[in-house]
PDB file of C-alpha atoms in Angstrom:
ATOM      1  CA  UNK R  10      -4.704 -10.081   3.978  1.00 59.00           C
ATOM      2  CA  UNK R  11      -7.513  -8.197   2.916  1.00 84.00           C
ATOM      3  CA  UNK R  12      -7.702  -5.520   0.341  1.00 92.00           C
ATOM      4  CA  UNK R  13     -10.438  -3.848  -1.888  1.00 94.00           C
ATOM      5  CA  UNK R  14     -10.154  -6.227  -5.309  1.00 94.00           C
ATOM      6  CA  UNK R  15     -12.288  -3.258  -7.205  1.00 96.00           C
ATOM      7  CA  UNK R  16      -9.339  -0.787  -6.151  1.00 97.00           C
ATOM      8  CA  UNK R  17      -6.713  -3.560  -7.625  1.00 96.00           C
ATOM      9  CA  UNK R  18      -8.570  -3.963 -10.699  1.00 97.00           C
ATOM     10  CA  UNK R  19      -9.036  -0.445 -11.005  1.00 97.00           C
ATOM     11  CA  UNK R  20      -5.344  -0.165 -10.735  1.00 98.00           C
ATOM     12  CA  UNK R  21      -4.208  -2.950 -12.344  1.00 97.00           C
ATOM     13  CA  UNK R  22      -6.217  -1.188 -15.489  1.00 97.00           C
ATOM     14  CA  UNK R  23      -4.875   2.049 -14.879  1.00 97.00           C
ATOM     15  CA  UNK R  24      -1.296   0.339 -15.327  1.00 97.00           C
ATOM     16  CA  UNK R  25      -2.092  -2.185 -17.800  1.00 96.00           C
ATOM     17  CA  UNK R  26      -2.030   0.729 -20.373  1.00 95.00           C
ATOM     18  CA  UNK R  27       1.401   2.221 -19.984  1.00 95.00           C
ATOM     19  CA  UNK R  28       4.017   1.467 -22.338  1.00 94.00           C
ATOM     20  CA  UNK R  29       7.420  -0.362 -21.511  1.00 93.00           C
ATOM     21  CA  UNK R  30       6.675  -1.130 -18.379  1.00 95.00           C
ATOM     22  CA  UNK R  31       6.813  -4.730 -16.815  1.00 96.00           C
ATOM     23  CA  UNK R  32       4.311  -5.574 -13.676  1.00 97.00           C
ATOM     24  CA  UNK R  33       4.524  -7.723 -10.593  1.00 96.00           C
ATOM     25  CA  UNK R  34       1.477  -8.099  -8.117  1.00 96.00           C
ATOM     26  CA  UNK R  35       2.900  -9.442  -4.845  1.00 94.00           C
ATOM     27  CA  UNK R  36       0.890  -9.632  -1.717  1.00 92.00           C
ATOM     28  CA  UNK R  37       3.115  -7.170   0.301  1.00 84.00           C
ATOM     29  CA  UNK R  38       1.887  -5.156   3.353  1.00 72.00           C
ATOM     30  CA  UNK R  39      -0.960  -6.529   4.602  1.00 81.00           C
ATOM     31  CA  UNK R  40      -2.347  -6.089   0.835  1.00 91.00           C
ATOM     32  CA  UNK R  41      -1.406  -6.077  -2.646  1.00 96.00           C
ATOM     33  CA  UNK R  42       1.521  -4.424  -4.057  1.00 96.00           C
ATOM     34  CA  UNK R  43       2.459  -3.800  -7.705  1.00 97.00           C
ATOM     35  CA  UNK R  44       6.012  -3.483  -8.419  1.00 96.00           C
ATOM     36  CA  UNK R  45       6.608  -1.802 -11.691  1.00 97.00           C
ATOM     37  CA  UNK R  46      10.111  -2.825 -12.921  1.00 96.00           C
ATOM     38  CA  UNK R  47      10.946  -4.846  -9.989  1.00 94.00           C
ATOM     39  CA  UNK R  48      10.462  -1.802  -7.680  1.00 95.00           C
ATOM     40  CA  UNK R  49       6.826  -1.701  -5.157  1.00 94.00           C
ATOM     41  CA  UNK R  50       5.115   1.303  -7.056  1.00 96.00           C
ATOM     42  CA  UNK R  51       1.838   1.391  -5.677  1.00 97.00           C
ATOM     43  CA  UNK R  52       0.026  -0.796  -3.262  1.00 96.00           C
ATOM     44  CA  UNK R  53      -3.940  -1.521  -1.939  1.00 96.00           C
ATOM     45  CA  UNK R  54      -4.533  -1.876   1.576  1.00 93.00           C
ATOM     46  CA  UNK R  55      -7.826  -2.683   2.698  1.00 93.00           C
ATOM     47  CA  UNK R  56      -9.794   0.482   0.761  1.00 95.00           C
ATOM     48  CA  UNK R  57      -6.808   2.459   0.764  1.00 97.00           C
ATOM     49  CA  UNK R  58      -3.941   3.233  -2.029  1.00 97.00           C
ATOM     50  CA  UNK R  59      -0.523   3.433  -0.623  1.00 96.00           C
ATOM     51  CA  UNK R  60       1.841   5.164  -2.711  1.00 97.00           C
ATOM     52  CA  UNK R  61       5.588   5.893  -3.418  1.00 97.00           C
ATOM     53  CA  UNK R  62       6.478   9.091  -4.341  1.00 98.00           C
ATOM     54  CA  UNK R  63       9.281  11.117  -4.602  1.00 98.00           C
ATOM     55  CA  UNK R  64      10.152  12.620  -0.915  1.00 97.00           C
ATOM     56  CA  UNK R  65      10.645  16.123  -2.538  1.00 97.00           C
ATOM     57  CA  UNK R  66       7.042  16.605  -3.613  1.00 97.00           C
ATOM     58  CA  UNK R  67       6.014  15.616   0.371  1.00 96.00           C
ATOM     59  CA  UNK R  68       4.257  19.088   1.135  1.00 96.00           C
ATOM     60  CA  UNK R  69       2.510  19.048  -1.848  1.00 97.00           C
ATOM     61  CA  UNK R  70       0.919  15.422  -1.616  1.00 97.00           C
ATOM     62  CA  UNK R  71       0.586  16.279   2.678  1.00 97.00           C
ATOM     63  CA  UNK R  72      -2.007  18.765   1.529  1.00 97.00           C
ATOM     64  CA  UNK R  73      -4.292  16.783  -0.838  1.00 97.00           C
ATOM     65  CA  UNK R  74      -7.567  15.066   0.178  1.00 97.00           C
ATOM     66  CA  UNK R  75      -7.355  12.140   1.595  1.00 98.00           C
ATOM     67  CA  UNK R  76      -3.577  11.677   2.871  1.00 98.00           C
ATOM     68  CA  UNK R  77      -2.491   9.964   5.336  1.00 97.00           C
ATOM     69  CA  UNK R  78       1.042   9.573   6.429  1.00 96.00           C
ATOM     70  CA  UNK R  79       2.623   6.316   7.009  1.00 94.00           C
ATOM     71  CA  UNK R  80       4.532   5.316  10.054  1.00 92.00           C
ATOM     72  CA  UNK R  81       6.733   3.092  10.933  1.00 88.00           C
ATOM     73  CA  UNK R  82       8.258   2.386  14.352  1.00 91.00           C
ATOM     74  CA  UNK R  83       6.965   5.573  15.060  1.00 93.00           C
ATOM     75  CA  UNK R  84       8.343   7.918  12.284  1.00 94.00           C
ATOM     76  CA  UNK R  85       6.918   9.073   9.000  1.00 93.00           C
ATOM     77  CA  UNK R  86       8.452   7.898   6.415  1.00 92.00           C
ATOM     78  CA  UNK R  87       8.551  10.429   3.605  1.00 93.00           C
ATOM     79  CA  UNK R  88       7.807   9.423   0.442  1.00 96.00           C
ATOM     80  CA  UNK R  89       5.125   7.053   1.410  1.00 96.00           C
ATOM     81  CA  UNK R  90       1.758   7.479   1.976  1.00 97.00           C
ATOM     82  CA  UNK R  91      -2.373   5.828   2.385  1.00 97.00           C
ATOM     83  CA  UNK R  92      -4.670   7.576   0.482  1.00 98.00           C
ATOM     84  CA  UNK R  93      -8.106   6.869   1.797  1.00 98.00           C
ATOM     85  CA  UNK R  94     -11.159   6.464  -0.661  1.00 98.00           C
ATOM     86  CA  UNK R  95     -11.907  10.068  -0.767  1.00 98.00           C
ATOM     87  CA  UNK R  96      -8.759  11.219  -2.152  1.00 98.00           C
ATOM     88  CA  UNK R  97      -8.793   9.261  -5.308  1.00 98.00           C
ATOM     89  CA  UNK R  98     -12.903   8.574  -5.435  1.00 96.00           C
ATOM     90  CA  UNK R  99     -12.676  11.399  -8.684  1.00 97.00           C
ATOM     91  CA  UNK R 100     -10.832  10.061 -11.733  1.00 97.00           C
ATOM     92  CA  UNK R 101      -8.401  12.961 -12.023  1.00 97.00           C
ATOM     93  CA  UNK R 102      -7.770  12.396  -8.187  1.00 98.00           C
ATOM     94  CA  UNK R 103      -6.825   8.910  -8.944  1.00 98.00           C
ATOM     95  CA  UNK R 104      -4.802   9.813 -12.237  1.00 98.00           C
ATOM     96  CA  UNK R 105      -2.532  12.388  -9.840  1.00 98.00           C
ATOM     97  CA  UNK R 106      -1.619   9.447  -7.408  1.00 98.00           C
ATOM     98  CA  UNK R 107      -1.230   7.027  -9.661  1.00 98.00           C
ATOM     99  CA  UNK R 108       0.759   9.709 -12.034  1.00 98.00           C
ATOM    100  CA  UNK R 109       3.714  10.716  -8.852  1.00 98.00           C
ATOM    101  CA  UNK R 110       3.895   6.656  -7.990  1.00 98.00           C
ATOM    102  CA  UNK R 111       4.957   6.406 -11.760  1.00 98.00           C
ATOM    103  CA  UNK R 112       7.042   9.466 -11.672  1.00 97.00           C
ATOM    104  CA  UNK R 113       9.200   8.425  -9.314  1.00 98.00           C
ATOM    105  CA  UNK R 114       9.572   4.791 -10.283  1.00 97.00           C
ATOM    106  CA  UNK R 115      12.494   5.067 -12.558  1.00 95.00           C
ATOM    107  CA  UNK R 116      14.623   6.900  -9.182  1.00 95.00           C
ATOM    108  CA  UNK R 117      13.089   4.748  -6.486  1.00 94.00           C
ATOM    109  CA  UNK R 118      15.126   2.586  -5.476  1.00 89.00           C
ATOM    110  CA  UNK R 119      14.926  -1.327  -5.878  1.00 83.00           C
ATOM    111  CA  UNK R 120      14.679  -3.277  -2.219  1.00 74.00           C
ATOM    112  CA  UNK R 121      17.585  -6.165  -1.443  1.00 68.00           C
ATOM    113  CA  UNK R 122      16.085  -9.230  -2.621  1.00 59.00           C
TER     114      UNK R 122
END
């Protein structure tokens, strides 16, 4: 399971400032995940970010630096994403993807425990 630990703590800082919010780090994914009110928010992957989003906003985060979809079993799955190193290596790069992933956290929905 191998992840970049400067991309979780630069994450895990990132989050650590927002108000009423309760954090989970789980090793999910081949990485680490952080679930933000019980729900996976955003997750490190090697050197990339994966993020959930809300699946309306999908053209607008296809065309940003960096994307990359995610598949699984051979379809993209909307609302999810990698984002490799150059699309969040500028601060206000990293603030939009970490910005939707909180967005949409209070609609995503929770996964069956």
């Amino acid at each position: 399971m191998a992840y970049s630990t400067e991309l979780a703590d630069r994450v895990r800082e990132r989050l650590s400032i927002v108000d009423n919010i309760e954090i989970e780090e789980k090793k999910m994914f081949s990485g680490l995940s952080f679930l933000v009110n019980g729900k996976m928010c955003i997750n490190i992957s090697h050197d990339n970010l994966m993020c959930r989003y809300d699946p309306e906003i999908e053209d607008e985060v296809s065309e940003k630096k960096g994307f990359l979809p995610m598949i699984m079993k051979g379809k993209q799955l909307n609302g999810y994403c990698y984002v490799e190193p150059i699309g969040f290596k500028k601060a206000d790069d990293f603030e939009y993807w970490i910005k939707i992933c909180l967005d949409y956290n209070p609609m995503a929905k929770a996964s069956k425990k």
